[in-house]
CSV table of C-alpha atoms in Angstrom, one decimal:
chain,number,residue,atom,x,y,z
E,1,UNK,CA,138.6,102.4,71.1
E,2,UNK,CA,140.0,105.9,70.0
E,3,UNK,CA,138.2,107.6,67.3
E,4,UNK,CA,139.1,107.2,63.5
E,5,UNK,CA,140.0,110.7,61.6
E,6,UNK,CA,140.2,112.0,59.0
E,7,UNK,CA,143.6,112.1,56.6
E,8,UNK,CA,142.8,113.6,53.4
E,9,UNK,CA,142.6,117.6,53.5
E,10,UNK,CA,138.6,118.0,52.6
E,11,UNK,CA,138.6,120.9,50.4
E,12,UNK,CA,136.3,123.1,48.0
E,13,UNK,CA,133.1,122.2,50.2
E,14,UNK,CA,130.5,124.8,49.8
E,15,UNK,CA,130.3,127.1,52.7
E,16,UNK,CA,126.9,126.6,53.1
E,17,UNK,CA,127.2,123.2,54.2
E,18,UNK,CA,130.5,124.0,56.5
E,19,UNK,CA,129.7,124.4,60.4
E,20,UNK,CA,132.3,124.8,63.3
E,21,UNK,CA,131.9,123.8,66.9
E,22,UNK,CA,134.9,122.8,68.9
E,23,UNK,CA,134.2,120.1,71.0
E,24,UNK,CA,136.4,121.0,73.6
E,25,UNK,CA,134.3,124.3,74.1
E,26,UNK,CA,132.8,123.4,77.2
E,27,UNK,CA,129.6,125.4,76.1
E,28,UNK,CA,129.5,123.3,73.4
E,29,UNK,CA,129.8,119.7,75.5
E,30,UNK,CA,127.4,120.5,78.1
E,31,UNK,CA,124.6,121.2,75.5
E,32,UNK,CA,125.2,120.3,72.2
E,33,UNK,CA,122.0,120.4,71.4
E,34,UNK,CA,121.5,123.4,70.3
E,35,UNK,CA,123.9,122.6,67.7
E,36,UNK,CA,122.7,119.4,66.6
E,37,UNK,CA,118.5,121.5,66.0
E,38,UNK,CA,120.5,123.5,63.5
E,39,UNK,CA,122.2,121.0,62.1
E,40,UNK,CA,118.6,119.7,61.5
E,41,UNK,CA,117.4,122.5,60.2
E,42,UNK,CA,120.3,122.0,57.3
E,43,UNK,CA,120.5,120.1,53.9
E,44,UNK,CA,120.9,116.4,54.8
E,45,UNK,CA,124.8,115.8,56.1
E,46,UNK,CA,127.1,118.7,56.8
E,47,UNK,CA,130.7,119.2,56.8
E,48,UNK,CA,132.5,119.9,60.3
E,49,UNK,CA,135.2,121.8,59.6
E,50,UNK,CA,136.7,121.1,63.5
E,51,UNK,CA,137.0,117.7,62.6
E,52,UNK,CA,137.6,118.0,58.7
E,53,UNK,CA,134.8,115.2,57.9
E,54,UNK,CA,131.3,114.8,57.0
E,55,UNK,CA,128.7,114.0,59.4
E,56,UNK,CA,125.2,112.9,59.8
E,57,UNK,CA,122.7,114.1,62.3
E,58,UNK,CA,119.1,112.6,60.8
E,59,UNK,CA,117.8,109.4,62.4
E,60,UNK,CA,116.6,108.3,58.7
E,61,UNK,CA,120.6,109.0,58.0
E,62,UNK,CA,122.7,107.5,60.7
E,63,UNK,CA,120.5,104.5,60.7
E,64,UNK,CA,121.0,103.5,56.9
E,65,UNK,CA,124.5,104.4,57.3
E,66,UNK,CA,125.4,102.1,60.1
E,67,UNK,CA,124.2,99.6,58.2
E,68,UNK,CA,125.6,100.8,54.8
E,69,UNK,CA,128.4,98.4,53.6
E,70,UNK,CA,130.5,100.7,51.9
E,71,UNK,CA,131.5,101.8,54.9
E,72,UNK,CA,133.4,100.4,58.2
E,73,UNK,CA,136.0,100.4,61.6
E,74,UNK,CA,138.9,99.4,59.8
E,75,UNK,CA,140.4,100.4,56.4
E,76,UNK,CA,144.1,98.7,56.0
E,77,UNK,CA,142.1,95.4,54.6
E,78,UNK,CA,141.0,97.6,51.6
E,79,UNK,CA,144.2,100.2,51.3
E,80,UNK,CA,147.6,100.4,52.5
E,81,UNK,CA,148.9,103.3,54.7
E,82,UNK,CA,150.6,104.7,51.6
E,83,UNK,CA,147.8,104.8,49.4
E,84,UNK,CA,145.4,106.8,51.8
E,85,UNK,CA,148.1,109.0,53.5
E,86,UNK,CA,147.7,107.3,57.2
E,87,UNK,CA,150.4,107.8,59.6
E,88,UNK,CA,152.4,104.7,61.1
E,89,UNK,CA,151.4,104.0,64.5
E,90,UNK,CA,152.8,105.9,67.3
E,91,UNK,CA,155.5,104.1,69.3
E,92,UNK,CA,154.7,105.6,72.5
E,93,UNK,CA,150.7,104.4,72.0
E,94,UNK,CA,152.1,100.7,70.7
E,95,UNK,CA,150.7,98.7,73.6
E,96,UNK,CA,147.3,100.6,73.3
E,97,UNK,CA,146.8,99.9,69.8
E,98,UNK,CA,147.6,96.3,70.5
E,99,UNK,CA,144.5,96.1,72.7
E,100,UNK,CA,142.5,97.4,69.7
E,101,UNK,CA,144.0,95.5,67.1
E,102,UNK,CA,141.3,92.9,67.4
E,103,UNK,CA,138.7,94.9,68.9
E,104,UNK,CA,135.3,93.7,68.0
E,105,UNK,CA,134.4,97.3,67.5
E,106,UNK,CA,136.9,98.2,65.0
E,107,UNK,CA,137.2,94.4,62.9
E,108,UNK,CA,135.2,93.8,59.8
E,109,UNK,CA,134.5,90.9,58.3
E,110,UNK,CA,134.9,87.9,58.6
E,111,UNK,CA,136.9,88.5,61.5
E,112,UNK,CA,134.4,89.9,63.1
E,113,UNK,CA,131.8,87.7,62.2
E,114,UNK,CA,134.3,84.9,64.1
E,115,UNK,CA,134.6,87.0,67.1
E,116,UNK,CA,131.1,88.2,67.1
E,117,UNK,CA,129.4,84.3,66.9
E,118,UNK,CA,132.0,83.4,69.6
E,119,UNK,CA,130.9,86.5,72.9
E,120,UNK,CA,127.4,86.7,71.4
E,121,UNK,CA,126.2,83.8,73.2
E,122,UNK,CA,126.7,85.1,76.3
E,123,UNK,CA,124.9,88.3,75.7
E,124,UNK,CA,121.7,87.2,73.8
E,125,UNK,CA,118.6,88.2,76.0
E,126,UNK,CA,117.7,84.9,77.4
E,127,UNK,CA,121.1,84.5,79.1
E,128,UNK,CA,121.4,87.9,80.3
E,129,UNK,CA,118.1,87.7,81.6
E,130,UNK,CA,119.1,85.4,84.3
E,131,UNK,CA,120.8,88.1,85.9
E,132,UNK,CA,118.2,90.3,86.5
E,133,UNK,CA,117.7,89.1,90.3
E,134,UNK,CA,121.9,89.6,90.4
E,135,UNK,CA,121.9,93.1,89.0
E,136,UNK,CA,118.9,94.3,91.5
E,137,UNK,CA,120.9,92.6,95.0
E,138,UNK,CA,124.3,94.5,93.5
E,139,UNK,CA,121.5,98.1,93.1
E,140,UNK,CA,119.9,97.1,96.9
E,141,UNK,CA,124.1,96.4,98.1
E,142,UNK,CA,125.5,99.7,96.9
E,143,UNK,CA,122.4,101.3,98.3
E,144,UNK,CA,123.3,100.2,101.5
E,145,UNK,CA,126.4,101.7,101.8
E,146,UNK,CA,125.5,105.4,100.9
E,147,UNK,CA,121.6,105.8,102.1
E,148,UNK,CA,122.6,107.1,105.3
E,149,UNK,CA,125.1,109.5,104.4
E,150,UNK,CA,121.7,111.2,103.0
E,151,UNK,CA,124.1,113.4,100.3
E,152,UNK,CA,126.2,111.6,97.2
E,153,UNK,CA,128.0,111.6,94.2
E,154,UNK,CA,125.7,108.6,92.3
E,155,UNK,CA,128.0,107.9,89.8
E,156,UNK,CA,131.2,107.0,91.6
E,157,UNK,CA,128.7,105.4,94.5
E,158,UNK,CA,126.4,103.8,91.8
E,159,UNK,CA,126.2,104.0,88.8
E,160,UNK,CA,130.0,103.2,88.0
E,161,UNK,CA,130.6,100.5,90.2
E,162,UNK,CA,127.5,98.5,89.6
E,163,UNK,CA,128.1,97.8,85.7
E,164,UNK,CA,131.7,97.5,86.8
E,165,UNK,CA,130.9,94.5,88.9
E,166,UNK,CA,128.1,92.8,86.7
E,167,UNK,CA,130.4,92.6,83.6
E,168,UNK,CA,133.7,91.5,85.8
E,169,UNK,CA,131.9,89.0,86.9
E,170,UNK,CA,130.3,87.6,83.7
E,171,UNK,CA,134.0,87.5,82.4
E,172,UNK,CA,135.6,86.2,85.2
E,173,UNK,CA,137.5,88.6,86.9
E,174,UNK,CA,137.6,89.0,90.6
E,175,UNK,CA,134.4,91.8,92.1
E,176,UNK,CA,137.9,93.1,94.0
E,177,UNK,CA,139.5,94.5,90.6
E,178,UNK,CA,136.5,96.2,89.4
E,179,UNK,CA,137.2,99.8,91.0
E,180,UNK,CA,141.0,99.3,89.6
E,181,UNK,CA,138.7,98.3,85.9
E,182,UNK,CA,137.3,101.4,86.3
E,183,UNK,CA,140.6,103.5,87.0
E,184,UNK,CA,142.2,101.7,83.5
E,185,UNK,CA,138.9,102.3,81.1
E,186,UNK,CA,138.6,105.8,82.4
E,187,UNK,CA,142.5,106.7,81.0
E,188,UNK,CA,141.8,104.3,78.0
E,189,UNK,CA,138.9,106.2,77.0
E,190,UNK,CA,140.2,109.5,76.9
E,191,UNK,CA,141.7,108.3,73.6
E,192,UNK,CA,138.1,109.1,72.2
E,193,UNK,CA,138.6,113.1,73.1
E,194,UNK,CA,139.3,115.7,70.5
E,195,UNK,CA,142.4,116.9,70.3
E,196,UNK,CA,143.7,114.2,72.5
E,197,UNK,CA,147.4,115.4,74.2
E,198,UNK,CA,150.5,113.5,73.7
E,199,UNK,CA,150.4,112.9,77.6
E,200,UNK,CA,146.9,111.9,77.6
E,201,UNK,CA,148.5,108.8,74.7
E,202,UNK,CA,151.0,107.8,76.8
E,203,UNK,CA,149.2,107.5,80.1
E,204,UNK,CA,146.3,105.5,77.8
E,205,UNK,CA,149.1,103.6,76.9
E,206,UNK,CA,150.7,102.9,80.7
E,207,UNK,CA,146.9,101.7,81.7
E,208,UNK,CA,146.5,99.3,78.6
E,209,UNK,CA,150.3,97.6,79.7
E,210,UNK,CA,148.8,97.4,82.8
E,211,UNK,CA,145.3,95.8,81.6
E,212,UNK,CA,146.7,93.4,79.5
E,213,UNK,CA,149.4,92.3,82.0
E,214,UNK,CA,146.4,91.8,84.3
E,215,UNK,CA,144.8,89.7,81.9
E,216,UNK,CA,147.4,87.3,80.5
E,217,UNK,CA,147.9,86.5,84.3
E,218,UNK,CA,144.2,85.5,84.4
E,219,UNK,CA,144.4,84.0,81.6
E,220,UNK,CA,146.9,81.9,82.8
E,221,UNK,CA,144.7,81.1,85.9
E,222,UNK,CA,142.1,80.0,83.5
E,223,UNK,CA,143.9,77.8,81.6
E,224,UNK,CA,145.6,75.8,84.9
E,225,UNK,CA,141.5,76.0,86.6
E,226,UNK,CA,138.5,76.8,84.0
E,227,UNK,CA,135.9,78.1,85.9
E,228,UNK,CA,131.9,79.1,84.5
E,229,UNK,CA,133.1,82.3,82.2
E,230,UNK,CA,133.5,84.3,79.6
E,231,UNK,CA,136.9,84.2,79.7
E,232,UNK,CA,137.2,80.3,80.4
E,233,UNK,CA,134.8,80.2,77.5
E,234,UNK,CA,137.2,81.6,75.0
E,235,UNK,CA,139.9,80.2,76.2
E,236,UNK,CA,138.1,76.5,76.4
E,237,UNK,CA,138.0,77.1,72.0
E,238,UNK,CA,141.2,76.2,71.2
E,239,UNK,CA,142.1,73.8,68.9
E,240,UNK,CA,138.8,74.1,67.2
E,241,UNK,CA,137.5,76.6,64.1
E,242,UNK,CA,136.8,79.3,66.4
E,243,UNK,CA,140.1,78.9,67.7
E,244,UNK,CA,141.2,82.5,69.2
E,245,UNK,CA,144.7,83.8,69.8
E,246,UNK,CA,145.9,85.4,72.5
E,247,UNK,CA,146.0,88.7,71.2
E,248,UNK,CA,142.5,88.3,70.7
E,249,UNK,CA,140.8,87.1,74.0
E,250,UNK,CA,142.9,90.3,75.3
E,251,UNK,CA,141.0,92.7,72.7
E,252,UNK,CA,138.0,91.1,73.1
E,253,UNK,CA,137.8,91.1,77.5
E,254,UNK,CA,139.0,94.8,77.6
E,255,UNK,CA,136.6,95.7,74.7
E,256,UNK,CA,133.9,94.0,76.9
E,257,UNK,CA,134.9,95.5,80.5
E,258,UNK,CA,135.5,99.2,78.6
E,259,UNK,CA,132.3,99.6,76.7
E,260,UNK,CA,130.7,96.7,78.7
E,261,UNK,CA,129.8,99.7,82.1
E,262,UNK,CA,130.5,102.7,80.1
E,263,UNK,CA,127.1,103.2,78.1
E,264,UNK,CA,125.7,102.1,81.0
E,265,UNK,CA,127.3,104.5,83.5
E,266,UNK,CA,126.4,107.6,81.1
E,267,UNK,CA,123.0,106.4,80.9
E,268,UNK,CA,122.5,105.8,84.2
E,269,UNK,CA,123.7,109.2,85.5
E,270,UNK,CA,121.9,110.8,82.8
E,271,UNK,CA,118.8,109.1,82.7
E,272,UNK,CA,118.6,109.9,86.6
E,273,UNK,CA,119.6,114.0,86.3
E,274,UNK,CA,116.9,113.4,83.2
E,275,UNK,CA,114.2,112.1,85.5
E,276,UNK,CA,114.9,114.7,88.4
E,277,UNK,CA,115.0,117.7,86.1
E,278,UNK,CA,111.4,116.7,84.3
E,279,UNK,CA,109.4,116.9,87.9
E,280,UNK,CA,108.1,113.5,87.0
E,281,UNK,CA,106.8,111.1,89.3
E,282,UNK,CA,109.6,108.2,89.8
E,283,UNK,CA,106.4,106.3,90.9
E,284,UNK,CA,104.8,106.3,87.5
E,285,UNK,CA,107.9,105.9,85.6
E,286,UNK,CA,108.9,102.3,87.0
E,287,UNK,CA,105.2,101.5,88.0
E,288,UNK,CA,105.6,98.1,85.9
E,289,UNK,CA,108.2,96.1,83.7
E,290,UNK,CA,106.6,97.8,81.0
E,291,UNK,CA,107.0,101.3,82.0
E,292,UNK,CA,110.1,100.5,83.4
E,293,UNK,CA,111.7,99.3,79.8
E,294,UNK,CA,109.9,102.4,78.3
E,295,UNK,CA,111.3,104.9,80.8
E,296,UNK,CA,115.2,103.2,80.3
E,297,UNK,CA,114.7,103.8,76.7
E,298,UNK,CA,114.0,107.7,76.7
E,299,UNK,CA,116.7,107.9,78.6
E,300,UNK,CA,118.6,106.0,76.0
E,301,UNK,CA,116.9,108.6,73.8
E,302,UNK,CA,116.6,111.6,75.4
E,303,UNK,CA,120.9,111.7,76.7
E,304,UNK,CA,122.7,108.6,74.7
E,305,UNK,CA,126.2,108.2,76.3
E,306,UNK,CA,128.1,107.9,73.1
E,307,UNK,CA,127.4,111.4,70.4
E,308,UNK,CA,129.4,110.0,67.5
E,309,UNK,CA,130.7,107.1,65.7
E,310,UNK,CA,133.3,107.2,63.1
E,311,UNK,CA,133.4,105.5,59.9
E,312,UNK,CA,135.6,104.8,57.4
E,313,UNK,CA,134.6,105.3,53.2
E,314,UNK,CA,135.7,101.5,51.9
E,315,UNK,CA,135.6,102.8,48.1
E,316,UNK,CA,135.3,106.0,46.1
E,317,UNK,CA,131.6,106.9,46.2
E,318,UNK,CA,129.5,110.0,45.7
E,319,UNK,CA,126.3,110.2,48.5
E,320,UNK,CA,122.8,111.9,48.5
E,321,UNK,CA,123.1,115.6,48.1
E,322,UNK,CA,126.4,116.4,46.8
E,323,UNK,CA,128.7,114.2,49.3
E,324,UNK,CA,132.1,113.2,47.4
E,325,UNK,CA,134.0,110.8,49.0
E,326,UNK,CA,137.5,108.7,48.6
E,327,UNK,CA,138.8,105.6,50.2
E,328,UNK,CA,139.9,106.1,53.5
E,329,UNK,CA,137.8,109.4,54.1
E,330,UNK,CA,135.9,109.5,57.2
E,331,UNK,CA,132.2,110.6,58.3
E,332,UNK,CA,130.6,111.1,62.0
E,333,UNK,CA,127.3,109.7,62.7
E,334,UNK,CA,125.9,111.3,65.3
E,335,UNK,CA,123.8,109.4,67.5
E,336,UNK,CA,122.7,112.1,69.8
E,337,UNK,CA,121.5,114.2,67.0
E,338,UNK,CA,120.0,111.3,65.2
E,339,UNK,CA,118.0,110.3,68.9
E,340,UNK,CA,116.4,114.3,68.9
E,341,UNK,CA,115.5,114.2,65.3
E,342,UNK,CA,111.8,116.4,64.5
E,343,UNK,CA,111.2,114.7,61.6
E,344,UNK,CA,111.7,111.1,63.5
E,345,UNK,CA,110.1,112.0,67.0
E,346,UNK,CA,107.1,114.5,68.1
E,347,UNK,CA,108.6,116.5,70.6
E,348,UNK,CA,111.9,115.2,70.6
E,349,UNK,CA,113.8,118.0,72.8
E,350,UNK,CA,110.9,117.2,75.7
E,351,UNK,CA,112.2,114.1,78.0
E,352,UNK,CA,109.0,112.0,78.0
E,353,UNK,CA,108.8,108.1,79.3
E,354,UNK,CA,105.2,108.3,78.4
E,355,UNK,CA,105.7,108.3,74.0
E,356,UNK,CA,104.9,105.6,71.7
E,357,UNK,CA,107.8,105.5,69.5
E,358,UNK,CA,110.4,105.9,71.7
E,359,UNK,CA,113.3,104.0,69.5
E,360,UNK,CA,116.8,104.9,69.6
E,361,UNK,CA,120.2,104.9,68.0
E,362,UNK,CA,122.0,105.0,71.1
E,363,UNK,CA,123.5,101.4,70.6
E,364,UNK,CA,124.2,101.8,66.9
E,365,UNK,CA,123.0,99.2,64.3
E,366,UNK,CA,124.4,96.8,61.7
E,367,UNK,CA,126.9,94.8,62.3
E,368,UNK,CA,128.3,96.9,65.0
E,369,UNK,CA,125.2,96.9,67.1
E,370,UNK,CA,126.2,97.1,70.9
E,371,UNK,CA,127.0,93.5,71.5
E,372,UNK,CA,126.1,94.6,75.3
E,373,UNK,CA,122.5,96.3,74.5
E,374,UNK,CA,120.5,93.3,76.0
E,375,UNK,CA,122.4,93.4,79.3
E,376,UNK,CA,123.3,97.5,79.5
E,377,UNK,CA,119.2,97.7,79.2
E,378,UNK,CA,118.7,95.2,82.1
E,379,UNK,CA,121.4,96.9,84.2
E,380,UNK,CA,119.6,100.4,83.6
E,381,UNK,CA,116.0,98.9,84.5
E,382,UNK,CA,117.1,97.1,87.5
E,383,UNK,CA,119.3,100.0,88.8
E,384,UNK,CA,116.9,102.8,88.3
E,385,UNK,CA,114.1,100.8,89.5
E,386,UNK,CA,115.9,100.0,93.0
E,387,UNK,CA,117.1,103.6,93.1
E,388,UNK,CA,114.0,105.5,93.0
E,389,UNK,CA,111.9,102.4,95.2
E,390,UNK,CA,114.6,102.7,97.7
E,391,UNK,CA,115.2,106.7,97.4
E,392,UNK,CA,111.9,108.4,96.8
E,393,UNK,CA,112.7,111.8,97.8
E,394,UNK,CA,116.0,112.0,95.4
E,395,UNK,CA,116.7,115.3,94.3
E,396,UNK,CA,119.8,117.2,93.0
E,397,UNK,CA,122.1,118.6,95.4
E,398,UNK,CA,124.3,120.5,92.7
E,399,UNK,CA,124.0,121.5,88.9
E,400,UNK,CA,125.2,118.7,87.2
E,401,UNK,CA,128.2,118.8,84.8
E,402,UNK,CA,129.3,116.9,81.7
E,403,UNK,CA,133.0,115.5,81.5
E,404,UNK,CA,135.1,116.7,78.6
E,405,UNK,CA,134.7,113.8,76.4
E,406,UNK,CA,132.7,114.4,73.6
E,407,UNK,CA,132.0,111.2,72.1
E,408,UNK,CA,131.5,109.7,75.2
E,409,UNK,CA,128.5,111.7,76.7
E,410,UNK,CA,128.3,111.8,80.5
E,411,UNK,CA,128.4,113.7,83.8
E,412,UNK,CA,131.8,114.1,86.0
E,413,UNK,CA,129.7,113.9,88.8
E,414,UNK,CA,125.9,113.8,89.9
E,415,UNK,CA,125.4,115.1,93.7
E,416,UNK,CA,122.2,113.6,95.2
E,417,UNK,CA,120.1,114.1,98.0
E,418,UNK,CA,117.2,112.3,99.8
């Protein structure tokens, strides 16, 4: 899951349309709002010199191009390494890059489309539904163990653990492993930090031999006793069209477990600091199903866990406004911007539950749509809806903080108190 960058030196761009921010500023990644209003307030797409690409930041903008074709995770399909100027892979990242060699987020067609048709079933709304009731015992469970302490951090007592648990156990692996789940994504994810250290590479890369030496064991469990899972469900294929390897069903599960609690623990700890910090009435914001879907998608809007998704230019091709580009280049869509957007929303820097177009970028679109969406929305209802019914009187016991990790937006901590 590590970001895409950019190869080509970007040169000659007007200095007009140049802006620096370094996203390891940390007054830049606890606000980067402020940033993304003046990027607003510019021509349509702008050139970030800190990361030497293009990026979008209008909703209009980052929609269409999600969904533009020229444009995609993966480039060696339409250019070799040579011909672009990419760098062979790093021999000290090897195992990493093995787990995202058939990542559902990075493949492109038809690859993708075999993967995709394969997992999806187990995610449209109608079976993820069915563990509503599920989700709300695991809320009421995690509850119990922290109401009396009367002070807590919600995200490692809450909101991490509970996605942790829903999507282990969807997959098939033990409730046990999920903190040790948690303990792998966390290092893996770093990969998606600027400027990521050669330290930070090779500990992502300890924790992926470690997740995938987890899961050909399982897998091995699987095959000898097939339970009712995801993972029994992929392996169950063989033999048939949608045969998958290996190498795949690996990708695939640690794709699933990564991004499958990490949207949903940003959200989560957002949406609640959100919700606190607007003096609204928890009451009226989960009143109904209907409010309580509404109130889960300005959080969505409001804070979105993941600020930018990289793309890759398929062909030579000259945008709207000026924009060269060449095979191989890469541009940023940024989904927070896009989510605060004047010209798309009435208000949009005020956090408010109550609006009638409340839609959101926050789980991309196209092909690449957040396979997850229908169960990370579920998760957030159910969860915020037993929090607040449960804990009425939550307030903030400290300023929150956001972790340095850019592209994934979300707090190190969130100290309650009730």
């Amino acid at each position: 899951m590590a970001a895409i960058v950019q190869v080509r030196p970007i040169t000659d761009i007007p200095p007009d349309r140049c802006t620096s921010a370094n996203p390891r500023n940390a007054q830049f990644y606890q606000n980067p709002y402020p940033f993304y209003a003046e990027r607003h307030a510019d021509r349509d797409g702008f050139f970030w010199t800190d990361y030497g690409h293009w990026c979008f930041a209008g909703f209009d903008q980052v929609n269409r191009l999600f969904r533009d074709k020229r444009f995609g995770r993966e480039i060696l399909h339409r250019a070799s390494r040579q011909e672009i100027g990419l760098p062979e892979p790093k021999a000290h990242t090897r195992d990493f890059d093995k787990a995202e060699l058939h990542s559902l987020l990075n493949l492109e067609p038809p690859d993708h489309t075999r993967l995709r048709t394969l997992v999806n079933r187990a995610f449209v709304s109608r079976q993820v539904e069915r563990l509503r009731p599920r989700i709300a015992e695991l809320a009421h469970e995690l509850i119990d163990g922290f109401e009396t302490h009367r002070e807590v951090d919600l995200i490692s007592a809450f909101a991490a653990p509970l996605p942790a648990i829903v999507i282990a156990e969807l997959i098939g692996v033990p409730r046990d492993m999920a903190p040790q789940l948690l303990e792998w994504s966390n290092r893996m994810v770093r990969m998606y930090m600027f400027g990521v250290s050669e330290e930070t590479e090779r500990d992502a890369n300890a924790a992926a031999i470690a997740f995938i030496g987890y899961l050909k064991s399982l897998m091995a469990d699987r095959r000898r006793a097939p339970q009712e899972d995801l993972l029994s469900h992929m392996l169950a294929n063989a033999g048939t069209e949608q045969t998958l390897s290996d190498d795949e069903i690996v990708s695939t599960a640690i794709l699933l477990l990564n991004a499958g609690h990490e949207a949903t623990v940003h959200t989560t700890g957002n949406g609640v600091k959100a919700i606190l910090e607007s003096g609204l009435s928890p009451a009226r914001l989960f009143a109904d199903q209907a409010q309580t879907a509404a109130t889960v998608e300005e959080c969505l809007r409001f804070d979105a866990p993941l600020h930018m998704f990289t793309r890759y230019a398929l062909e030579n091709m000259e945008l709207d406004h000026g924009i060269v580009l060449q095979k191989g280049d890469v541009i940023g869509l940024l989904l927070g911007a896009a989510n605060r957007d004047p010209k798309r929303f009435t208000a949009p820097d005020a956090f408010d539950p109550f609006r009638e177009n409340n839609q959101n970028v926050s789980f991309g679109a196209g092909i690449h749509f957040c396979i997850g969406a229908p169960l990370a929305r579920i998760e957030l209802q159910e969860a915020m809806r037993v929090l607040f019914e449960r804990l009425p009187a939550l307030s903030l016991s400290e300023a929150p903080e956001y972790a340095d990790v850019f592209h994934f937006h979300g707090l190190k901590r969130l100290m309650v108190a009730w």
